[in-house]
Amino acid sequence: MSEAEDFNARIVAEFRANHGKVGGNFEGAPLLLLHNTGARSGRKIVKPMMYLRDGDRYLVFASKGGAPENPAWYHNLVAHPDVEIEVGDETIPVRAEVLTGEERDRKYAEQAALYPGFADYQEKTDRIIPVVALVPSVSAR
C-alpha cells in the first residue's frame, strides 16, 4: 500500500468510527467518502474529500493540491458517473455532473472563500480546477 493509500485508509477508518468526523488536517471540515471505480483498472476505490453542500447536491473540487493534472478520481467519475458517497453514517447513491462556466466559477469562489487553501490551489496551476456536483439519485431523494 502506498503512503497516500495508507493515509486515505486511516481517514476512512476514522470517518466510519466517528460518524463522519475526523481530526488532523480535516478537523471541522465537511468530509465525505466517495466510492468510485477506476476508469482503467475497474478497481473499487474509496476516497475521502472535502465537499460543499449546495441544496441537495454535494460539490467536490478536483484540486489535487494545485497539481498540473486532474486527480484520478475525477477521471473515474467522468468514466463512471453513477457512484455512492458516505456522509456521516448515511450512504447515498449519486450521479456526478461536472459544472461549467459561470456556475463552476461561482461555486469554486464560494469554496475558496470558506477554505482559502482552494484559492492557493487554483493559483498554483494553469488548469481550471473542475467542480463536480454529486446529485442524489431519484431513489435517494
Coordinates of N, CA and C in Angstrom, one line a residue, residues 51-127:
Y51 N -16.2 18.6 0.9 CA -17.3 19.0 0.0 C -17.9 20.3 0.4
L52 N -18.7 20.8 -0.5 CA -19.5 22.0 -0.2 C -21.0 21.6 -0.4
R53 N -21.8 21.7 0.6 CA -23.3 21.4 0.4 C -23.9 22.5 -0.4
D54 N -24.7 22.1 -1.4 CA -25.4 23.0 -2.3 C -26.8 22.5 -2.5
G55 N -27.7 22.9 -1.7 CA -29.1 22.3 -1.7 C -29.0 20.8 -1.4
D56 N -29.5 20.0 -2.4 CA -29.4 18.5 -2.2 C -28.1 18.0 -2.8
R57 N -27.3 18.8 -3.4 CA -26.1 18.4 -4.1 C -24.9 18.5 -3.1
Y58 N -23.9 17.7 -3.4 CA -22.6 17.7 -2.7 C -21.5 18.1 -3.8
L59 N -20.9 19.2 -3.6 CA -19.9 19.7 -4.6 C -18.5 19.3 -4.1
V60 N -17.7 18.7 -5.0 CA -16.4 18.3 -4.7 C -15.5 19.0 -5.8
F61 N -14.2 19.2 -5.4 CA -13.3 20.0 -6.2 C -12.0 19.2 -6.5
A62 N -11.8 19.1 -7.8 CA -10.7 18.3 -8.3 C -9.3 19.1 -8.2
S63 N -9.0 19.5 -7.1 CA -7.8 20.4 -6.9 C -6.5 19.7 -7.0
K64 N -6.4 18.6 -6.4 CA -5.1 17.8 -6.3 C -4.0 18.7 -5.8
G65 N -4.4 19.6 -4.9 CA -3.4 20.5 -4.3 C -2.7 21.4 -5.2
G66 N -3.4 21.7 -6.4 CA -2.8 22.6 -7.4 C -1.9 22.0 -8.3
A67 N -1.9 20.6 -8.4 CA -1.0 19.9 -9.4 C -1.4 20.3 -10.8
P68 N -0.5 20.0 -11.8 CA -0.9 20.4 -13.1 C -1.9 19.5 -13.8
E69 N -2.2 18.3 -13.2 CA -3.2 17.4 -13.8 C -4.3 17.1 -12.8
N70 N -5.4 16.7 -13.3 CA -6.6 16.4 -12.5 C -6.3 15.1 -11.7
P71 N -7.0 15.0 -10.6 CA -6.8 13.7 -9.8 C -7.5 12.5 -10.5
A72 N -7.0 11.3 -10.2 CA -7.6 10.1 -10.8 C -9.1 10.0 -10.5
W73 N -9.5 10.4 -9.3 CA -10.9 10.2 -9.0 C -11.8 11.0 -10.0
Y74 N -11.3 12.2 -10.5 CA -12.1 13.0 -11.4 C -12.3 12.2 -12.7
H75 N -11.2 11.6 -13.2 CA -11.3 10.8 -14.5 C -12.3 9.6 -14.2
N76 N -12.2 9.0 -13.0 CA -13.1 7.9 -12.7 C -14.5 8.3 -12.7
L77 N -14.8 9.5 -12.2 CA -16.2 10.0 -12.2 C -16.7 10.3 -13.6
V78 N -15.9 10.8 -14.4 CA -16.3 11.1 -15.8 C -16.6 9.8 -16.5
A79 N -15.8 8.8 -16.3 CA -16.0 7.5 -17.0 C -17.2 6.7 -16.3
H80 N -17.3 6.8 -15.0 CA -18.4 6.1 -14.3 C -19.1 7.0 -13.4
P81 N -20.1 7.8 -13.9 CA -20.7 8.9 -13.0 C -21.7 8.4 -12.0
D82 N -22.1 7.2 -12.0 CA -23.1 6.7 -11.0 C -22.3 6.0 -9.9
V83 N -22.3 6.7 -8.8 CA -21.5 6.2 -7.7 C -22.2 6.4 -6.4
E84 N -21.5 6.1 -5.2 CA -22.1 6.3 -3.9 C -21.2 7.2 -3.1
I85 N -21.8 7.9 -2.2 CA -21.0 8.7 -1.2 C -21.5 8.3 0.2
E86 N -20.6 8.4 1.2 CA -20.9 8.3 2.6 C -20.8 9.7 3.2
V87 N -21.9 10.1 3.8 CA -21.9 11.4 4.5 C -22.4 11.1 5.9
G88 N -21.6 11.3 6.9 CA -21.9 10.8 8.3 C -22.1 9.3 8.3
D89 N -23.2 8.9 8.7 CA -23.5 7.4 8.8 C -24.3 7.0 7.6
E90 N -24.6 7.9 6.7 CA -25.5 7.6 5.5 C -24.8 7.3 4.3
T91 N -25.2 6.3 3.5 CA -24.6 6.0 2.2 C -25.7 6.4 1.2
I92 N -25.3 7.3 0.2 CA -26.2 7.9 -0.7 C -25.8 7.6 -2.2
P93 N -26.7 7.0 -3.0 CA -26.4 6.9 -4.4 C -26.5 8.3 -5.1
V94 N -25.5 8.6 -5.9 CA -25.4 9.9 -6.6 C -25.0 9.7 -8.0
R95 N -25.2 10.8 -8.8 CA -24.7 10.9 -10.2 C -23.8 12.1 -10.2
A96 N -22.6 11.9 -10.8 CA -21.6 13.0 -10.9 C -21.9 13.9 -12.1
E97 N -22.0 15.2 -12.0 CA -22.2 16.1 -13.1 C -21.1 17.2 -13.0
V98 N -20.3 17.4 -14.0 CA -19.2 18.4 -14.0 C -19.9 19.8 -14.2
L99 N -19.6 20.7 -13.4 CA -20.1 22.1 -13.5 C -19.2 22.8 -14.5
T100 N -19.8 23.8 -15.2 CA -19.1 24.5 -16.2 C -19.4 26.0 -16.1
G101 N -18.6 26.8 -16.8 CA -18.9 28.3 -16.9 C -19.1 29.0 -15.6
E102 N -20.1 29.9 -15.6 CA -20.3 30.8 -14.5 C -20.7 30.0 -13.3
E103 N -21.4 28.9 -13.4 CA -21.8 28.2 -12.2 C -20.6 27.6 -11.6
R104 N -19.7 27.0 -12.4 CA -18.4 26.4 -11.9 C -17.6 27.5 -11.1
D105 N -17.5 28.7 -11.8 CA -16.7 29.8 -11.2 C -17.2 30.2 -9.9
R106 N -18.5 30.4 -9.8 CA -19.2 30.9 -8.6 C -19.0 29.9 -7.5
K107 N -19.2 28.6 -7.8 CA -19.1 27.6 -6.7 C -17.7 27.4 -6.2
Y108 N -16.7 27.5 -7.2 CA -15.3 27.4 -6.8 C -14.9 28.6 -5.9
A109 N -15.4 29.8 -6.3 CA -15.1 31.0 -5.5 C -15.7 30.9 -4.1
E110 N -16.9 30.3 -4.0 CA -17.6 30.1 -2.7 C -16.7 29.2 -1.8
Q111 N -16.2 28.1 -2.4 CA -15.4 27.2 -1.6 C -14.1 27.8 -1.2
A112 N -13.5 28.6 -2.1 CA -12.2 29.3 -1.8 C -12.4 30.4 -0.7
A113 N -13.6 31.0 -0.6 CA -13.8 32.0 0.4 C -13.9 31.3 1.8
L114 N -14.5 30.1 1.8 CA -14.7 29.3 3.1 C -13.3 28.7 3.5
Y115 N -12.6 28.2 2.5 CA -11.3 27.5 2.7 C -10.3 28.0 1.8
P116 N -9.5 29.0 2.2 CA -8.6 29.8 1.3 C -7.5 28.9 0.7
G117 N -7.3 27.7 1.2 CA -6.4 26.8 0.5 C -6.8 26.5 -0.9
F118 N -8.1 26.5 -1.2 CA -8.6 26.3 -2.5 C -8.2 27.4 -3.5
A119 N -8.1 28.6 -3.0 CA -7.7 29.7 -3.8 C -6.2 29.5 -4.1
D120 N -5.4 29.1 -3.2 CA -4.0 28.8 -3.4 C -3.8 27.7 -4.4
Y121 N -4.6 26.6 -4.4 CA -4.5 25.6 -5.3 C -4.7 26.1 -6.8
Q122 N -5.8 26.9 -7.0 CA -6.0 27.5 -8.3 C -4.9 28.3 -8.8
E123 N -4.2 29.1 -7.9 CA -3.1 29.9 -8.3 C -1.9 29.1 -8.7
K124 N -1.7 27.9 -8.1 CA -0.6 27.1 -8.4 C -0.6 26.4 -9.8
T125 N -1.8 26.4 -10.4 CA -1.9 25.6 -11.6 C -2.5 26.4 -12.8
D126 N -2.2 26.0 -14.0 CA -2.7 26.7 -15.2 C -4.1 26.1 -15.6
R127 N -4.4 24.9 -15.1 CA -5.7 24.3 -15.5 C -6.8 24.9 -14.6

